[in-house]
Amino acid sequence: MATQKLYAGAKLRELRTRMGHTQKDFAAKLGVSLPYLNQMENNNRPVSTTVVLALAQEFGLDVTELSEGDSERLVSDMREALADPVFAETLPPLADLRLAASNAPTLAHAFLELHRTYRQMQERLASLDEALGREDARATPSPWEEVRDFFHYCDNYIDAVDRAAEHFADRQGGYRNIRAATIATLSNSGITVSFEETDRLRNYDPETKSLVLSRRAPAESQTFQLLLQLALLKQDALLEATLDLARFHTPEARAIAKIGLANYFAGAALMPYRAFQEAAGACRHDLEVLSGQFGASVEQVAHRLSTLQRPGAKGIPFFFVRVDQAGTITKRHSATRLQFARFGGACPLWNVHRAFELPGQFLRQLAETPDGVRYISLARDVTKPAGRFGAPLRRYAIALGCEVRHARSLVYADGMDVSSDHAFEPIGISCRICERTNCHQRAVPPLERHLTVDPNERGVLPYKVS
């Protein structure tokens, strides 16, 4: 297989601008001519091996940051947006999307923001009978989607918060002592911590400085909530500084993001980066082993694995997703080339949906996306009981996976024939942008294909995709 050329013009320009170098000075430090640098910055030439080595030696750059992950993520998001019927007659070729993502990422983000606003306007117009006369009957960015995209384009890794959480855990003697140390830290700050019979996982009263946690909740949930509250109280300056840099459009988005950052701190303190990464490698990413070692739930462990993207010390690039029983994606992140649909559900051929049928079991799947990339995917149902009779259960399914080239590092790949073409099941992202012409589970036709309808013939689908 031929090595894929690396085009990273936007990142080269960003690095040069950040360091205050002119093109002439930057070219001299990289050992290339000025015209050659100009061509690389405009993606007319790929980044050469010589330049990659110079970036690492001269500037200490983690060369994995030059990978096309961000660009591919933008391409995937733009393809999904352009699958909207409003663009049905003006679909640009894939090559144009890749050029836009590589050469003009800010413009690509602006396009996605515009399309999101358009969708929200359409949804409001569809429910005009409810919206008429209301003060908020106007298109505003969805705070939830804005925060989701913030973490999505940060690669789900927030360096300052991650390192602060790791530093806190180290000062308390490591993750094994984290629960007791967190309670002690809160108590030393004059906060009373108690466990009571309540349906609420966590309730903090700032006036009385009392923190009440549910005695019914699992131990890992209690520890997580303790750390989350600690982050809100003791790491407020760090969280606010991070939010300032994000520049959210609304107070609601900022408030949601602050809770998200506090959640991030809690997970990173419960599973400190270096210790967790080392343990994950030692047990070949066995979720149950890691769950027992760090006192975390399987879902918490799977989510943490997808955040191990620290520059210079990156883990395996994983994707992580959580869906509800209706197939709606409630959490999503991918450090791989596989990107999830921003709107609607996931591909029905993916094993994450079958996890509801076999509760308590790990389901393994070898899958191939339409671009020919192959993955190993692990799925399992997650039930969140309230701890008392009659309380509603919250049921989800989670999936964790990576490209099959990392299979030797996963205990779940044992016994699977990753060398057989027939072992891989075809999956996609969403039907509207999936290029497969013979999928038996297709819900709607792909927008980029012409259809043939024959009233005298009926196959699996009532049409043929040409």
Tab-separated table of C-alpha atoms in Angstrom:
chain	number	residue	atom	x	y	z
A	1	MET	CA	0.000	0.000	0.000
A	2	ALA	CA	1.401	3.420	-0.975
A	3	THR	CA	2.214	5.841	1.804
A	4	GLN	CA	-0.332	8.670	1.987
A	5	LYS	CA	1.197	12.104	1.408
A	6	LEU	CA	0.947	14.609	4.236
A	7	TYR	CA	-0.591	17.991	3.438
A	8	ALA	CA	-0.611	20.315	6.447
A	9	GLY	CA	-0.388	23.840	5.050
A	10	ALA	CA	-2.800	25.408	7.529
A	11	LYS	CA	-0.918	23.952	10.500
A	12	LEU	CA	2.432	25.086	9.125
A	13	ARG	CA	1.104	28.639	8.729
A	14	GLU	CA	-0.397	28.530	12.217
A	15	LEU	CA	2.911	27.364	13.741
A	16	ARG	CA	4.926	30.011	11.879
A	17	THR	CA	2.514	32.807	12.826
A	18	ARG	CA	2.382	31.707	16.448
A	19	MET	CA	6.175	31.910	16.674
A	20	GLY	CA	6.339	35.280	14.933
A	21	HIS	CA	8.525	34.120	12.025
A	22	THR	CA	8.446	35.460	8.503
A	23	GLN	CA	8.280	32.929	5.699
A	24	LYS	CA	11.931	33.661	4.914
A	25	ASP	CA	13.118	32.995	8.503
A	26	PHE	CA	10.901	29.924	8.861
A	27	ALA	CA	12.167	28.457	5.583
A	28	ALA	CA	15.778	28.965	6.702
A	29	LYS	CA	15.164	27.161	10.002
A	30	LEU	CA	13.518	24.263	8.173
A	31	GLY	CA	16.314	24.076	5.610
A	32	VAL	CA	14.083	24.627	2.567
A	33	SER	CA	13.747	27.384	-0.013
A	34	LEU	CA	11.210	30.178	0.354
A	35	PRO	CA	9.182	29.075	-2.722
A	36	TYR	CA	9.103	25.486	-1.401
A	37	LEU	CA	7.741	26.649	1.969
A	38	ASN	CA	5.161	28.797	0.224
A	39	GLN	CA	3.997	25.804	-1.802
A	40	MET	CA	3.741	23.635	1.328
A	41	GLU	CA	1.749	26.300	3.191
A	42	ASN	CA	-0.691	26.464	0.283
A	43	ASN	CA	-0.906	22.651	0.054
A	44	ASN	CA	0.583	22.635	-3.431
A	45	ARG	CA	3.276	20.308	-2.110
A	46	PRO	CA	3.155	17.704	0.672
A	47	VAL	CA	5.242	18.189	3.819
A	48	SER	CA	8.500	16.358	3.194
A	49	THR	CA	10.243	13.998	5.619
A	50	THR	CA	13.083	16.520	5.931
A	51	VAL	CA	10.650	19.214	7.076
A	52	VAL	CA	8.939	16.865	9.512
A	53	LEU	CA	12.302	16.048	11.143
A	54	ALA	CA	13.256	19.735	11.239
A	55	LEU	CA	9.978	20.626	12.934
A	56	ALA	CA	10.661	18.020	15.613
A	57	GLN	CA	14.318	18.952	16.138
A	58	GLU	CA	14.168	22.725	15.726
A	59	PHE	CA	10.822	23.448	17.392
A	60	GLY	CA	10.165	20.320	19.490
A	61	LEU	CA	6.892	19.784	17.640
A	62	ASP	CA	4.971	16.567	18.174
A	63	VAL	CA	4.751	15.601	14.514
A	64	THR	CA	1.544	13.635	15.110
A	65	GLU	CA	-0.118	17.047	15.355
A	66	LEU	CA	0.435	17.364	11.604
A	67	SER	CA	-1.810	14.375	10.947
A	68	GLU	CA	-4.959	14.888	8.960
A	69	GLY	CA	-7.339	14.055	11.829
A	70	ASP	CA	-8.753	17.591	12.115
A	71	SER	CA	-9.009	17.927	8.349
A	72	GLU	CA	-10.783	14.589	7.961
A	73	ARG	CA	-13.155	15.501	10.787
A	74	LEU	CA	-14.049	18.741	8.997
A	75	VAL	CA	-14.530	16.899	5.701
A	76	SER	CA	-16.855	14.403	7.376
A	77	ASP	CA	-18.907	17.160	9.028
A	78	MET	CA	-19.165	19.136	5.780
A	79	ARG	CA	-20.235	16.055	3.837
A	80	GLU	CA	-23.002	15.448	6.339
A	81	ALA	CA	-24.134	19.078	6.221
A	82	LEU	CA	-24.111	19.013	2.411
A	83	ALA	CA	-26.293	15.900	2.499
A	84	ASP	CA	-29.117	18.231	3.538
A	85	PRO	CA	-31.720	18.283	0.714
A	86	VAL	CA	-31.217	22.056	0.366
A	87	PHE	CA	-27.854	21.286	-1.272
A	88	ALA	CA	-29.160	18.462	-3.457
A	89	GLU	CA	-28.421	20.289	-6.716
A	90	THR	CA	-25.056	21.790	-5.698
A	91	LEU	CA	-23.015	18.993	-4.165
A	92	PRO	CA	-19.286	19.797	-4.478
A	93	PRO	CA	-16.883	16.935	-5.163
A	94	LEU	CA	-15.005	15.367	-2.272
A	95	ALA	CA	-11.718	16.817	-3.527
A	96	ASP	CA	-13.095	20.357	-3.101
A	97	LEU	CA	-14.135	19.613	0.492
A	98	ARG	CA	-10.657	18.334	1.312
A	99	LEU	CA	-9.124	21.477	-0.151
A	100	ALA	CA	-11.429	23.668	1.933
A	101	ALA	CA	-10.670	21.727	5.122
A	102	SER	CA	-6.924	21.868	4.513
A	103	ASN	CA	-6.541	25.403	3.149
A	104	ALA	CA	-9.422	27.287	4.767
A	105	PRO	CA	-10.458	25.516	8.005
A	106	THR	CA	-11.887	28.724	9.503
A	107	LEU	CA	-14.167	29.122	6.489
A	108	ALA	CA	-15.207	25.468	6.804
A	109	HIS	CA	-16.138	25.997	10.458
A	110	ALA	CA	-18.110	29.119	9.497
A	111	PHE	CA	-20.023	27.090	6.889
A	112	LEU	CA	-20.885	24.432	9.487
A	113	GLU	CA	-22.056	27.117	11.911
A	114	LEU	CA	-24.219	28.670	9.195
A	115	HIS	CA	-25.773	25.314	8.329
A	116	ARG	CA	-26.469	24.574	11.983
A	117	THR	CA	-28.232	27.924	12.345
A	118	TYR	CA	-30.246	27.165	9.205
A	119	ARG	CA	-31.363	23.815	10.622
A	120	GLN	CA	-32.419	25.425	13.862
A	121	MET	CA	-34.420	28.010	11.934
A	122	GLN	CA	-36.137	25.253	9.958
A	123	GLU	CA	-37.010	23.388	13.150
A	124	ARG	CA	-38.505	26.537	14.638
A	125	LEU	CA	-40.512	27.243	11.494
A	126	ALA	CA	-41.828	23.668	11.590
A	127	SER	CA	-43.260	24.339	15.043
A	128	LEU	CA	-44.410	27.893	14.321
A	129	ASP	CA	-47.767	27.313	15.961
A	130	GLU	CA	-45.947	26.934	19.287
A	131	ALA	CA	-43.386	29.645	18.682
A	132	LEU	CA	-45.729	32.467	17.625
A	133	GLY	CA	-45.823	35.234	20.162
A	134	ARG	CA	-42.984	33.886	22.266
A	135	GLU	CA	-40.038	36.106	23.045
A	136	ASP	CA	-37.545	33.370	22.126
A	137	ALA	CA	-39.132	32.637	18.749
A	138	ARG	CA	-35.921	33.309	16.868
A	139	ALA	CA	-33.027	31.203	15.690
A	140	THR	CA	-30.298	30.980	18.311
A	141	PRO	CA	-27.365	28.578	18.475
A	142	SER	CA	-28.152	25.471	20.495
A	143	PRO	CA	-25.994	25.641	23.644
A	144	TRP	CA	-25.800	21.865	23.799
A	145	GLU	CA	-24.556	21.519	20.213
A	146	GLU	CA	-22.119	24.401	20.672
A	147	VAL	CA	-20.532	22.694	23.677
A	148	ARG	CA	-20.512	19.332	21.935
A	149	ASP	CA	-18.622	20.832	19.001
A	150	PHE	CA	-16.170	22.559	21.359
A	151	PHE	CA	-15.044	19.222	22.794
A	152	HIS	CA	-15.251	17.605	19.347
A	153	TYR	CA	-12.756	20.023	17.812
A	154	CYS	CA	-10.505	20.012	20.890
A	155	ASP	CA	-10.013	16.298	20.149
A	156	ASN	CA	-11.775	15.691	23.482
A	157	TYR	CA	-8.514	16.537	25.252
A	158	ILE	CA	-8.171	19.701	27.388
A	159	ASP	CA	-4.503	19.846	28.313
A	160	ALA	CA	-4.571	22.360	31.193
A	161	VAL	CA	-7.497	20.653	32.926
A	162	ASP	CA	-6.040	17.180	32.345
A	163	ARG	CA	-2.672	18.122	33.848
A	164	ALA	CA	-4.296	19.901	36.811
A	165	ALA	CA	-6.320	16.777	37.588
A	166	GLU	CA	-3.242	14.570	37.308
A	167	HIS	CA	-1.307	16.937	39.587
A	168	PHE	CA	-4.103	16.813	42.173
A	169	ALA	CA	-4.140	12.994	42.117
A	170	ASP	CA	-0.329	12.850	42.449
A	171	ARG	CA	-0.391	15.188	45.469
A	172	GLN	CA	-2.934	12.941	47.159
A	173	GLY	CA	-0.770	9.848	46.788
A	174	GLY	CA	-2.219	8.585	43.504
A	175	TYR	CA	-5.557	7.351	42.255
A	176	ARG	CA	-5.884	4.585	44.867
A	177	ASN	CA	-6.405	7.164	47.606
A	178	ILE	CA	-8.422	9.620	45.545
A	179	ARG	CA	-11.837	9.174	47.215
A	180	ALA	CA	-10.643	9.644	50.794
A	181	ALA	CA	-8.303	12.453	49.740
A	182	THR	CA	-11.114	14.315	47.974
A	183	ILE	CA	-13.393	14.099	51.015
A	184	ALA	CA	-10.513	15.306	53.209
A	185	THR	CA	-9.762	18.225	50.857
A	186	LEU	CA	-13.400	19.305	50.887
A	187	SER	CA	-13.606	18.922	54.675
A	188	ASN	CA	-10.463	21.012	55.150
A	189	SER	CA	-12.195	23.751	53.174
A	190	GLY	CA	-15.090	23.750	55.643
A	191	ILE	CA	-17.437	21.667	53.487
A	192	THR	CA	-19.528	18.979	55.164
A	193	VAL	CA	-19.841	15.787	53.101
A	194	SER	CA	-22.663	13.363	53.843
A	195	PHE	CA	-24.378	10.408	52.154
A	196	GLU	CA	-28.169	10.192	52.342
A	197	GLU	CA	-31.111	8.260	50.910
A	198	THR	CA	-31.941	10.546	47.990
A	199	ASP	CA	-32.603	10.246	44.260
A	200	ARG	CA	-30.296	13.151	43.496
A	201	LEU	CA	-26.733	12.051	42.804
A	202	ARG	CA	-25.259	15.273	44.190
A	203	ASN	CA	-26.565	18.403	45.895
A	204	TYR	CA	-24.335	21.224	47.122
A	205	ASP	CA	-25.633	24.152	49.214
A	206	PRO	CA	-23.144	27.056	48.995
A	207	GLU	CA	-24.731	28.869	51.946
A	208	THR	CA	-24.355	26.019	54.434
A	209	LYS	CA	-21.319	24.586	52.584
A	210	SER	CA	-22.848	21.126	52.731
A	211	LEU	CA	-22.475	18.461	50.031
A	212	VAL	CA	-25.002	15.609	49.989
A	213	LEU	CA	-24.447	12.533	47.824
A	214	SER	CA	-26.829	9.671	47.161
A	215	ARG	CA	-26.113	6.598	49.252
A	216	ARG	CA	-27.899	4.553	46.574
A	217	ALA	CA	-25.446	5.472	43.823
A	218	PRO	CA	-22.611	3.066	42.927
A	219	ALA	CA	-19.269	3.814	44.588
A	220	GLU	CA	-17.685	4.906	41.305
A	221	SER	CA	-20.488	7.422	40.721
A	222	GLN	CA	-20.095	8.789	44.247
A	223	THR	CA	-16.336	9.265	43.763
A	224	PHE	CA	-16.883	10.910	40.398
A	225	GLN	CA	-19.418	13.358	41.862
A	226	LEU	CA	-17.054	14.195	44.720
A	227	LEU	CA	-14.324	15.064	42.224
A	228	LEU	CA	-16.728	17.023	40.041
A	229	GLN	CA	-17.774	19.193	42.985
A	230	LEU	CA	-14.135	19.623	43.968
A	231	ALA	CA	-13.390	20.897	40.451
A	232	LEU	CA	-16.224	23.434	40.617
A	233	LEU	CA	-15.026	24.738	43.983
A	234	LYS	CA	-11.235	24.477	43.891
A	235	GLN	CA	-10.483	24.755	40.153
A	236	ASP	CA	-12.884	27.565	39.315
A	237	ALA	CA	-10.174	29.945	38.040
A	238	LEU	CA	-8.804	27.304	35.644
A	239	LEU	CA	-12.269	26.399	34.359
A	240	GLU	CA	-13.211	30.063	33.841
A	241	ALA	CA	-9.951	30.784	31.992
A	242	THR	CA	-10.593	27.844	29.677
A	243	LEU	CA	-14.135	29.077	29.051
A	244	ASP	CA	-12.833	32.560	28.224
A	245	LEU	CA	-10.680	31.088	25.465
A	246	ALA	CA	-13.631	29.123	24.043
A	247	ARG	CA	-15.766	32.268	23.497
A	248	PHE	CA	-19.195	30.645	23.697
A	249	HIS	CA	-22.095	32.553	22.182
A	250	THR	CA	-24.529	32.310	25.096
A	251	PRO	CA	-24.390	32.138	28.924
A	252	GLU	CA	-26.223	28.811	28.705
A	253	ALA	CA	-23.507	27.295	26.502
A	254	ARG	CA	-20.825	28.566	28.875
A	255	ALA	CA	-22.654	27.082	31.879
A	256	ILE	CA	-23.034	23.700	30.160
A	257	ALA	CA	-19.380	23.761	29.125
A	258	LYS	CA	-18.288	24.511	32.689
A	259	ILE	CA	-20.062	21.375	33.905
A	260	GLY	CA	-18.424	19.499	31.028
A	261	LEU	CA	-14.983	20.731	32.078
A	262	ALA	CA	-15.684	19.773	35.691
A	263	ASN	CA	-16.688	16.314	34.468
A	264	TYR	CA	-13.453	16.177	32.491
A	265	PHE	CA	-11.443	17.054	35.611
A	266	ALA	CA	-13.248	14.357	37.599
A	267	GLY	CA	-12.479	11.658	35.029
A	268	ALA	CA	-8.869	12.761	34.663
A	269	ALA	CA	-8.320	12.773	38.443
A	270	LEU	CA	-10.002	9.393	38.880
A	271	MET	CA	-7.857	8.003	36.054
A	272	PRO	CA	-4.657	10.149	35.933
A	273	TYR	CA	-3.137	10.302	32.458
A	274	ARG	CA	0.265	8.626	32.870
A	275	ALA	CA	-0.843	5.983	35.379
A	276	PHE	CA	-3.969	5.169	33.375
A	277	GLN	CA	-2.127	5.010	30.058
A	278	GLU	CA	0.504	2.679	31.510
A	279	ALA	CA	-2.132	0.419	33.082
A	280	ALA	CA	-4.147	0.349	29.845
A	281	GLY	CA	-1.125	-0.786	27.867
A	282	ALA	CA	-0.215	-3.432	30.456
A	283	CYS	CA	-3.667	-5.084	30.393
A	284	ARG	CA	-4.118	-4.513	26.651
A	285	HIS	CA	-7.023	-2.128	27.248
A	286	ASP	CA	-9.213	-4.571	29.155
A	287	LEU	CA	-12.097	-2.371	30.322
A	288	GLU	CA	-13.048	-4.594	33.243
A	289	VAL	CA	-9.487	-4.769	34.557
A	290	LEU	CA	-9.139	-0.993	34.332
A	291	SER	CA	-12.551	-0.524	35.940
A	292	GLY	CA	-11.514	-2.572	38.962
A	293	GLN	CA	-8.056	-1.019	39.218
A	294	PHE	CA	-9.224	2.603	39.125
A	295	GLY	CA	-12.607	2.254	40.810
A	296	ALA	CA	-14.412	3.569	37.734
A	297	SER	CA	-17.352	2.334	35.702
A	298	VAL	CA	-16.858	0.627	32.347
A	299	GLU	CA	-18.366	3.666	30.620
A	300	GLN	CA	-16.005	6.024	32.462
A	301	VAL	CA	-13.029	3.868	31.453
A	302	ALA	CA	-14.097	3.717	27.797
A	303	HIS	CA	-14.614	7.479	27.685
A	304	ARG	CA	-11.229	8.117	29.313
A	305	LEU	CA	-9.476	5.925	26.755
A	306	SER	CA	-10.825	8.173	24.003
A	307	THR	CA	-9.200	11.243	25.613
A	308	LEU	CA	-5.607	9.998	25.686
A	309	GLN	CA	-4.408	12.485	23.077
A	310	ARG	CA	-1.761	14.437	25.013
A	311	PRO	CA	0.859	15.852	22.608
A	312	GLY	CA	4.042	13.805	22.853
A	313	ALA	CA	2.351	10.997	24.777
A	314	LYS	CA	-0.664	9.990	22.718
A	315	GLY	CA	-2.414	6.700	23.300
A	316	ILE	CA	-4.218	4.580	20.735
A	317	PRO	CA	-6.686	6.751	18.791
A	318	PHE	CA	-10.087	5.433	19.885
A	319	PHE	CA	-13.620	6.385	19.002
A	320	PHE	CA	-16.224	6.377	21.759
A	321	VAL	CA	-19.979	6.734	21.409
A	322	ARG	CA	-23.064	6.294	23.569
A	323	VAL	CA	-26.558	5.789	22.142
A	324	ASP	CA	-29.996	5.460	23.690
A	325	GLN	CA	-32.559	2.820	22.811
A	326	ALA	CA	-33.931	4.976	19.990
A	327	GLY	CA	-30.481	5.041	18.383
A	328	THR	CA	-29.891	8.709	19.193
A	329	ILE	CA	-26.252	9.540	19.856
A	330	THR	CA	-25.951	11.136	23.308
A	331	LYS	CA	-22.139	11.169	23.528
A	332	ARG	CA	-19.650	10.977	20.718
A	333	HIS	CA	-15.962	11.427	20.143
A	334	SER	CA	-13.498	10.092	17.630
A	335	ALA	CA	-9.735	10.425	17.507
A	336	THR	CA	-9.878	8.114	14.460
A	337	ARG	CA	-10.920	8.757	10.867
A	338	LEU	CA	-14.398	7.418	11.720
A	339	GLN	CA	-16.700	10.368	12.403
A	340	PHE	CA	-20.242	10.142	13.731
A	341	ALA	CA	-23.353	11.752	12.334
A	342	ARG	CA	-23.977	15.175	13.861
A	343	PHE	CA	-27.713	14.812	13.230
A	344	GLY	CA	-29.774	11.634	13.572
A	345	GLY	CA	-28.721	8.156	14.606
A	346	ALA	CA	-25.844	5.815	13.896
A	347	CYS	CA	-25.588	3.148	11.203
A	348	PRO	CA	-27.994	0.266	12.044
A	349	LEU	CA	-25.382	-2.319	10.964
A	350	TRP	CA	-23.090	-1.265	13.801
A	351	ASN	CA	-22.897	-3.627	16.771
A	352	VAL	CA	-23.652	-0.857	19.294
A	353	HIS	CA	-27.382	-1.334	18.562
A	354	ARG	CA	-27.247	-5.078	19.210
A	355	ALA	CA	-25.875	-4.493	22.717
A	356	PHE	CA	-29.433	-3.893	23.990
A	357	GLU	CA	-30.385	-7.417	22.891
A	358	LEU	CA	-27.576	-9.074	24.897
A	359	PRO	CA	-27.298	-7.180	28.205
A	360	GLY	CA	-24.146	-7.637	30.245
A	361	GLN	CA	-22.068	-8.951	27.348
A	362	PHE	CA	-19.212	-7.447	25.366
A	363	LEU	CA	-19.956	-7.644	21.640
A	364	ARG	CA	-17.034	-7.579	19.213
A	365	GLN	CA	-17.194	-6.544	15.590
A	366	LEU	CA	-14.782	-6.131	12.708
A	367	ALA	CA	-16.134	-3.366	10.482
A	368	GLU	CA	-15.182	-1.512	7.333
A	369	THR	CA	-16.367	1.977	6.398
A	370	PRO	CA	-17.034	3.033	2.775
A	371	ASP	CA	-13.587	4.672	2.561
A	372	GLY	CA	-11.998	1.245	3.051
A	373	VAL	CA	-10.711	1.852	6.594
A	374	ARG	CA	-11.133	-1.132	8.901
A	375	TYR	CA	-11.942	-1.038	12.604
A	376	ILE	CA	-12.431	-3.272	15.576
A	377	SER	CA	-15.434	-2.204	17.637
A	378	LEU	CA	-16.496	-3.227	21.131
A	379	ALA	CA	-20.052	-2.636	22.351
A	380	ARG	CA	-21.908	-3.178	25.602
A	381	ASP	CA	-25.155	-2.047	27.211
A	382	VAL	CA	-25.014	0.286	30.216
A	383	THR	CA	-27.862	0.365	32.705
A	384	LYS	CA	-28.083	3.153	35.268
A	385	PRO	CA	-30.505	2.220	38.063
A	386	ALA	CA	-31.740	4.778	40.610
A	387	GLY	CA	-31.215	2.383	43.533
A	388	ARG	CA	-34.802	1.857	44.626
A	389	PHE	CA	-37.877	-0.100	43.524
A	390	GLY	CA	-40.074	1.694	41.040
A	391	ALA	CA	-37.442	4.197	39.945
A	392	PRO	CA	-36.953	4.437	36.162
A	393	LEU	CA	-33.921	2.792	34.587
A	394	ARG	CA	-31.741	4.682	32.162
A	395	ARG	CA	-30.465	2.360	29.453
A	396	TYR	CA	-27.723	3.120	26.981
A	397	ALA	CA	-25.243	1.254	24.828
A	398	ILE	CA	-21.616	2.298	24.446
A	399	ALA	CA	-19.076	1.455	21.771
A	400	LEU	CA	-15.313	1.791	21.813
A	401	GLY	CA	-13.076	1.020	18.884
A	402	CYS	CA	-9.960	1.773	16.886
A	403	GLU	CA	-8.429	1.003	13.531
A	404	VAL	CA	-7.653	-2.675	13.118
A	405	ARG	CA	-3.919	-1.974	12.801
A	406	HIS	CA	-3.936	-1.561	16.609
A	407	ALA	CA	-5.608	-4.951	17.156
A	408	ARG	CA	-2.558	-6.503	18.868
A	409	SER	CA	-2.877	-3.904	21.631
A	410	LEU	CA	-6.468	-4.953	22.402
A	411	VAL	CA	-7.314	-8.062	24.373
A	412	TYR	CA	-10.694	-8.048	22.613
A	413	ALA	CA	-9.053	-8.822	19.267
A	414	ASP	CA	-7.818	-12.210	20.480
A	415	GLY	CA	-9.269	-15.011	18.387
A	416	MET	CA	-10.573	-12.711	15.656
A	417	ASP	CA	-9.319	-13.210	12.114
A	418	VAL	CA	-8.333	-9.653	11.247
A	419	SER	CA	-6.579	-10.853	8.082
A	420	SER	CA	-9.768	-12.142	6.437
A	421	ASP	CA	-11.655	-9.777	4.147
A	422	HIS	CA	-14.890	-11.671	4.828
A	423	ALA	CA	-14.637	-11.021	8.579
A	424	PHE	CA	-15.340	-7.301	8.172
A	425	GLU	CA	-18.931	-6.076	8.116
A	426	PRO	CA	-19.782	-3.000	6.013
A	427	ILE	CA	-20.921	-0.027	8.093
A	428	GLY	CA	-21.409	3.655	7.325
A	429	ILE	CA	-22.028	6.981	9.054
A	430	SER	CA	-25.578	7.877	8.039
A	431	CYS	CA	-27.709	6.774	5.116
A	432	ARG	CA	-27.813	10.181	3.437
A	433	ILE	CA	-24.051	10.311	2.947
A	434	CYS	CA	-23.273	6.587	2.794
A	435	GLU	CA	-21.942	5.549	-0.608
A	436	ARG	CA	-22.918	1.880	-0.423
A	437	THR	CA	-25.346	0.894	-3.156
A	438	ASN	CA	-26.395	-2.520	-1.848
A	439	CYS	CA	-27.142	-1.993	1.853
A	440	HIS	CA	-30.149	-4.007	3.022
A	441	GLN	CA	-30.707	-1.696	6.025
A	442	ARG	CA	-30.780	1.576	4.116
A	443	ALA	CA	-33.417	3.939	5.519
A	444	VAL	CA	-33.258	6.718	2.909
A	445	PRO	CA	-31.546	6.998	-0.494
A	446	PRO	CA	-28.083	8.541	-0.663
A	447	LEU	CA	-28.252	12.108	-1.942
A	448	GLU	CA	-25.179	11.787	-4.148
A	449	ARG	CA	-26.604	8.937	-6.250
A	450	HIS	CA	-29.276	8.601	-8.930
A	451	LEU	CA	-32.130	6.174	-8.336
A	452	THR	CA	-33.821	3.738	-10.679
A	453	VAL	CA	-37.394	2.751	-9.822
A	454	ASP	CA	-38.995	-0.195	-11.645
A	455	PRO	CA	-42.661	-0.863	-10.707
A	456	ASN	CA	-42.347	-4.421	-12.038
A	457	GLU	CA	-39.465	-5.378	-9.777
A	458	ARG	CA	-38.931	-5.302	-6.029
A	459	GLY	CA	-35.729	-6.283	-4.265
A	460	VAL	CA	-34.680	-5.532	-0.701
A	461	LEU	CA	-35.259	-1.844	-1.461
A	462	PRO	CA	-38.012	-0.347	-3.666
A	463	TYR	CA	-35.341	1.285	-5.838
A	464	LYS	CA	-31.856	0.695	-7.202
A	465	VAL	CA	-28.956	2.991	-6.456
A	466	SER	CA	-26.838	3.649	-9.536
